[in-house]
PDB file of C-alpha atoms in Angstrom:
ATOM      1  CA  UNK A   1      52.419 212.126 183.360  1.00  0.00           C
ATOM      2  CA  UNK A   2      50.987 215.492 182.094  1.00  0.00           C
ATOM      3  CA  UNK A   3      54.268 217.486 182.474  1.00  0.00           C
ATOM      4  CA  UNK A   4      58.011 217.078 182.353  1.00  0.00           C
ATOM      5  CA  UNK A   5      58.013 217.628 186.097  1.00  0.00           C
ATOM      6  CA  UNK A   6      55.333 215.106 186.970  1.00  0.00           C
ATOM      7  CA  UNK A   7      57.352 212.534 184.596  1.00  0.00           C
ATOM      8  CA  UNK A   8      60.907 213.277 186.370  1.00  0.00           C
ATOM      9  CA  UNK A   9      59.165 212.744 189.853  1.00  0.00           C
ATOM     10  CA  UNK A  10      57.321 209.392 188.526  1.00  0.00           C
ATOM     11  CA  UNK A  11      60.636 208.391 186.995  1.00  0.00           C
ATOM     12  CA  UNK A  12      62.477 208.883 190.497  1.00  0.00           C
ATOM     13  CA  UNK A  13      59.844 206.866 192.558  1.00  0.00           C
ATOM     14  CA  UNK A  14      59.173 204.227 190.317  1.00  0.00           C
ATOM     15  CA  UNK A  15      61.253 201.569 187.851  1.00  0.00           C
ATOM     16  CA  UNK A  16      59.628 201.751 184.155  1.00  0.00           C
ATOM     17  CA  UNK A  17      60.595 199.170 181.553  1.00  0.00           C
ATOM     18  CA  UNK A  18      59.595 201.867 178.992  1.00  0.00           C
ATOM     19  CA  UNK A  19      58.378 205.707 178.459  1.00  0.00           C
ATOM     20  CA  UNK A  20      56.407 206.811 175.494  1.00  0.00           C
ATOM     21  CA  UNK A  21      56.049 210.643 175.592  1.00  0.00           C
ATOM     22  CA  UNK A  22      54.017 213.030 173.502  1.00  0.00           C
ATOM     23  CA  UNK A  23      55.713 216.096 171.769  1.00  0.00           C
ATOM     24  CA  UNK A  24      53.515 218.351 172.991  1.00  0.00           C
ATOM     25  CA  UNK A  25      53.355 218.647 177.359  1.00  0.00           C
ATOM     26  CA  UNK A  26      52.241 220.786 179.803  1.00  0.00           C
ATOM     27  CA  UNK A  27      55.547 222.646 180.067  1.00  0.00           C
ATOM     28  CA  UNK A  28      57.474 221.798 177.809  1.00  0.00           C
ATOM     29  CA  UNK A  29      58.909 219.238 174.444  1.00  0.00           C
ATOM     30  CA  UNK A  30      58.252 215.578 175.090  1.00  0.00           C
ATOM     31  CA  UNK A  31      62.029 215.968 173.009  1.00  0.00           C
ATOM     32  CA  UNK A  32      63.048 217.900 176.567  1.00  0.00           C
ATOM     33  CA  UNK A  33      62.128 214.367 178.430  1.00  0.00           C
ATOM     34  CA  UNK A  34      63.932 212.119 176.068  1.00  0.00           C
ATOM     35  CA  UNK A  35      67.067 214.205 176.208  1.00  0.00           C
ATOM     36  CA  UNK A  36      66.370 213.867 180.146  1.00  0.00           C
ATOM     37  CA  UNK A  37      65.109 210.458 179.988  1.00  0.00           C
ATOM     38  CA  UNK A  38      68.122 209.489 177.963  1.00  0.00           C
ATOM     39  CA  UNK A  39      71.159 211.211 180.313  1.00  0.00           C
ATOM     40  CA  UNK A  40      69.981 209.875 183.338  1.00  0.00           C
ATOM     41  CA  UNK A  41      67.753 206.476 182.419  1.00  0.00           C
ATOM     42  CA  UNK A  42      70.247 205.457 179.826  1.00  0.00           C
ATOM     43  CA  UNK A  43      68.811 201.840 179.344  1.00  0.00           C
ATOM     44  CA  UNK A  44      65.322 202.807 179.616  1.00  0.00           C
ATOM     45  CA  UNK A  45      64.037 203.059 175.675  1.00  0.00           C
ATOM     46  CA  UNK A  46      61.698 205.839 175.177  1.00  0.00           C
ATOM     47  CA  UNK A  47      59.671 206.714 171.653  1.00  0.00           C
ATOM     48  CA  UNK A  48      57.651 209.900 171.012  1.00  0.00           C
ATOM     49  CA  UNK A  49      54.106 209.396 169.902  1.00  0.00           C
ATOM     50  CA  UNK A  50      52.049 212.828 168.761  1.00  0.00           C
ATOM     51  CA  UNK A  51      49.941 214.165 166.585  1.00  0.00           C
ATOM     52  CA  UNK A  52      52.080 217.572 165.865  1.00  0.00           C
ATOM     53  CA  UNK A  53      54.777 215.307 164.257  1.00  0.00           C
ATOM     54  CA  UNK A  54      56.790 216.096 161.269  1.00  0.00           C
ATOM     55  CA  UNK A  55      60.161 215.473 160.035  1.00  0.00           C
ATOM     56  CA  UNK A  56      62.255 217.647 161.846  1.00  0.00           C
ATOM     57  CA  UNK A  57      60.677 216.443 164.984  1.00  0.00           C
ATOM     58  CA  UNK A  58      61.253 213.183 164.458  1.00  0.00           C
ATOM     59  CA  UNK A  59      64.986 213.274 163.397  1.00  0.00           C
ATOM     60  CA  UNK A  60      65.078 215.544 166.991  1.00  0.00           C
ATOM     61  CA  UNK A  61      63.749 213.254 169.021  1.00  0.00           C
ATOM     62  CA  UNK A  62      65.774 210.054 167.462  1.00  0.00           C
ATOM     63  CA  UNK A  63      68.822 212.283 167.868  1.00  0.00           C
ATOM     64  CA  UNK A  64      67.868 213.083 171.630  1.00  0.00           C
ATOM     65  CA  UNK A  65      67.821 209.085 172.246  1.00  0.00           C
ATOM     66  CA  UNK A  66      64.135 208.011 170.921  1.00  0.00           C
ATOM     67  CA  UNK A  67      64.311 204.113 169.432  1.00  0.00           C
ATOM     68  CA  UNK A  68      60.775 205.347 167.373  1.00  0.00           C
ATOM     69  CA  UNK A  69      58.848 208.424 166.340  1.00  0.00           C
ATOM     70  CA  UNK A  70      55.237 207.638 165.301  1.00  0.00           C
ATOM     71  CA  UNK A  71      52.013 210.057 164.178  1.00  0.00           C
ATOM     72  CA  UNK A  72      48.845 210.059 165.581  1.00  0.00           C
ATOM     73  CA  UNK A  73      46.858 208.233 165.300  1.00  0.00           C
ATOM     74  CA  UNK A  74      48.242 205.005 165.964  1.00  0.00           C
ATOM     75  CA  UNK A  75      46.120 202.045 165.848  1.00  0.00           C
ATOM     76  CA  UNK A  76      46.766 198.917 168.405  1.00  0.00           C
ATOM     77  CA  UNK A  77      48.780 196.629 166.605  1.00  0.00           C
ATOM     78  CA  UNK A  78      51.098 199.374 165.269  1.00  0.00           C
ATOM     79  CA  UNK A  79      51.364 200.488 169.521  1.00  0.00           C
ATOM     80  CA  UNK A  80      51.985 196.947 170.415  1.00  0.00           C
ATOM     81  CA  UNK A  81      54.824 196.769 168.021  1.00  0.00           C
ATOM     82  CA  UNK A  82      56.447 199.748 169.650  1.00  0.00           C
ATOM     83  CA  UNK A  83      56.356 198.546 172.906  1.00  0.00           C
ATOM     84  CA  UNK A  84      57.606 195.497 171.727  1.00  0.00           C
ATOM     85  CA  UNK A  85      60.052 196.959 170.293  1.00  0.00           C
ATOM     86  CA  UNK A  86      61.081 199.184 173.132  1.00  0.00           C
ATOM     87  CA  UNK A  87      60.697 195.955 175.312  1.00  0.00           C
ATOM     88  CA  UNK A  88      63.229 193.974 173.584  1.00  0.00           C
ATOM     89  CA  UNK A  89      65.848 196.774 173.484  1.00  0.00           C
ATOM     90  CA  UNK A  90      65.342 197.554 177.705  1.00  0.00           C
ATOM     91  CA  UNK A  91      65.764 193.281 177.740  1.00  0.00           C
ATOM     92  CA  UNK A  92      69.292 194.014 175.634  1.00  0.00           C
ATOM     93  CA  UNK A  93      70.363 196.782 177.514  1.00  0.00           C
ATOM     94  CA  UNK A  94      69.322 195.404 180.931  1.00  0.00           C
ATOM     95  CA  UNK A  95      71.401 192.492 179.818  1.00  0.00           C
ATOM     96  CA  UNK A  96      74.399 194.330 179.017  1.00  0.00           C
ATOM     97  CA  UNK A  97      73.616 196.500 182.009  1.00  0.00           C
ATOM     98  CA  UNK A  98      73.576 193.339 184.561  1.00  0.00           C
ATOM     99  CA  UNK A  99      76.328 190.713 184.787  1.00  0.00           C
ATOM    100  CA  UNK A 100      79.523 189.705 182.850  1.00  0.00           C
ATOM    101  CA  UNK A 101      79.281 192.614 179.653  1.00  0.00           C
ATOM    102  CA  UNK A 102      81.276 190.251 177.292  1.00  0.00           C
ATOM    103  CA  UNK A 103      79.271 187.405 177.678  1.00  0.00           C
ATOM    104  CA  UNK A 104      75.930 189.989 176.706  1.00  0.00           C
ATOM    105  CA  UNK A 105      77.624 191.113 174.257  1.00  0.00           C
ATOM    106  CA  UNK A 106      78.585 187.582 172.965  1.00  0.00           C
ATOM    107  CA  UNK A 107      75.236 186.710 173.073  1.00  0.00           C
ATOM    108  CA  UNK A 108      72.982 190.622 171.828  1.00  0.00           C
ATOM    109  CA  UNK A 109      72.724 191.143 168.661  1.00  0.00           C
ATOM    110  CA  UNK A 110      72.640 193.942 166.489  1.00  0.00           C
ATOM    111  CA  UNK A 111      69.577 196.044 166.546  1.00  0.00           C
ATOM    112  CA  UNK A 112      68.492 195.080 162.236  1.00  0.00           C
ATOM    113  CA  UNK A 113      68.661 191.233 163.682  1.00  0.00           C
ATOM    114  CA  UNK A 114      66.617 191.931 166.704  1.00  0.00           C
ATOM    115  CA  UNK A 115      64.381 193.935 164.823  1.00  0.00           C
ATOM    116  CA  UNK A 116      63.879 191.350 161.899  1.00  0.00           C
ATOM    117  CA  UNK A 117      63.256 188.917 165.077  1.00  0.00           C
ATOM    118  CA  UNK A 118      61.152 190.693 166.620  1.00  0.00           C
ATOM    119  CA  UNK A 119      59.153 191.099 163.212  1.00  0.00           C
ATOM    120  CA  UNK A 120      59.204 187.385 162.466  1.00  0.00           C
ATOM    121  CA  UNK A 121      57.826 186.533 165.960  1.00  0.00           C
ATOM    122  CA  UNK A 122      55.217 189.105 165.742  1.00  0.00           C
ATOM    123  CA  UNK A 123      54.155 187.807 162.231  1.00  0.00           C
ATOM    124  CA  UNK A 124      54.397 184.550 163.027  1.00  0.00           C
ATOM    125  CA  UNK A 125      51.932 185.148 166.103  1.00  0.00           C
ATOM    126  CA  UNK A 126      49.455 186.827 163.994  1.00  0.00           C
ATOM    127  CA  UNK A 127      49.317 184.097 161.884  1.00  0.00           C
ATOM    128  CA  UNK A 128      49.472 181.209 164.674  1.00  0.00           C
ATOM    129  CA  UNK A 129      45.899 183.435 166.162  1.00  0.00           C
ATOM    130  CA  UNK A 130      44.532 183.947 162.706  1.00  0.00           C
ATOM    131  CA  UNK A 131      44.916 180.207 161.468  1.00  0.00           C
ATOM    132  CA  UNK A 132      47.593 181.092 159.070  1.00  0.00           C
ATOM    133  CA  UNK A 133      44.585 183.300 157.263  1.00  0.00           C
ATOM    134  CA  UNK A 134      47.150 185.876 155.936  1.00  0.00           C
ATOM    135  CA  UNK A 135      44.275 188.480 155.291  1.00  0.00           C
ATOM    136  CA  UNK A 136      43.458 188.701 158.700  1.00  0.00           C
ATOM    137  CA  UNK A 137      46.951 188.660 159.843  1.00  0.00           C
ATOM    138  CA  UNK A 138      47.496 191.357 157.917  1.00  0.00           C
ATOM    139  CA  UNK A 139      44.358 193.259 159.190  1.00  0.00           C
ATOM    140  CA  UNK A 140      45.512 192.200 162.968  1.00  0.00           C
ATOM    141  CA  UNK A 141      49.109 193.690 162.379  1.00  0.00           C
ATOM    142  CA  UNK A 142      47.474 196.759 161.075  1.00  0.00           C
ATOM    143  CA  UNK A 143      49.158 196.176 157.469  1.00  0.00           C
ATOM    144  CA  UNK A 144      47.890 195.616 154.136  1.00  0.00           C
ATOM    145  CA  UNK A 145      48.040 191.745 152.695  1.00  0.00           C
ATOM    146  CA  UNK A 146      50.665 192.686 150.197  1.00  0.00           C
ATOM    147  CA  UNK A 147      52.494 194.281 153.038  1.00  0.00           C
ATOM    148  CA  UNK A 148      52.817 191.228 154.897  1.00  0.00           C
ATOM    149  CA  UNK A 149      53.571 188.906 151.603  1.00  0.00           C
ATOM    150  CA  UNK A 150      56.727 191.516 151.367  1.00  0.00           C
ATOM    151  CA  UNK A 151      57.462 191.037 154.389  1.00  0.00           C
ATOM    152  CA  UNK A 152      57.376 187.175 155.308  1.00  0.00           C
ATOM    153  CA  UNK A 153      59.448 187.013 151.849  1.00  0.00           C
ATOM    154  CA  UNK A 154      62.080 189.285 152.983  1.00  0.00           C
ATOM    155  CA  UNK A 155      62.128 187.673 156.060  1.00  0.00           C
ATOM    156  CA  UNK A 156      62.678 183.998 154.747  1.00  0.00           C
ATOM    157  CA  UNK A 157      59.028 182.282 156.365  1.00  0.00           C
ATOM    158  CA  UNK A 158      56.508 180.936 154.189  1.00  0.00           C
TER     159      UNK A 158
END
């Protein structure tokens, strides 16, 4: 959508499992459609990607109800990590959202968990399609090599 209109009539016709939204549209904040998005699509997860970003605008839109706030540009292993990301908390909330709430609750876990999770299985993927070359799993997350040595050591794999 190229507007805050166009996205509020898209978001009334049509289920999204996620809505990434630029700062800048044709009439008005991408921060005016996560504040929107978040009221009345309280499970969908939305994050703000934009080239005009800064730090004020990104404490904004996380305060409006954005899970992430990224700068352009963004290359495509850093954008499939978001929507990963943005996947797996619609998944938790759709989960708390449908059926018995204690039992999703029982079973959810805390966002850091789900996050370091998420992290491990995307790591662990990169590594599974590189042949556990850690160079160009690295490269294929869109981190440097020492990055991902921090990493797989903070999160326990080898």
């Amino acid at each position: 959508a190229e507007s805050i209109q166009q996205a509020k009539l898209l978001l009334g016709e049509n289920r999204f499992d996620i809505c990434l939204t630029d700062m800048r549209l044709g009439d008005g904040s991408g921060i005016d459609l996560i504040s929107y998005v978040s009221e009345h699509y309280a499970n969908m997860p939305i994050a703000m990607i934009t080239a005009y970003g800064d730090v004020q605008s990104a404490v904004n839109a996380l305060k409006a109800g954005a899970y992430d706030f990224v700068s352009k540009p963004v290359d495509l292993g850093e954008m499939r990590q978001i929507v990963q990301r943005g996947l797996l908390l619609g998944a938790d909330n759709g989960k708390s959202a449908i059926g018995n709430s204690a039992e999703a609750d029982e079973h959810s876990q805390p966002l850091p968990e789900a996050l370091a999770r998420l992290e491990r299985e995307q790591i662990r993927h990169a590594l599974e399609s590189c042949r556990y070359n850690k160079t160009k799993a690295a490269a294929q997350l869109g981190i440097t090599f020492r990055a991902l040595r921090y990493k797989m050591d903070k999160l326990g794999m080898e």
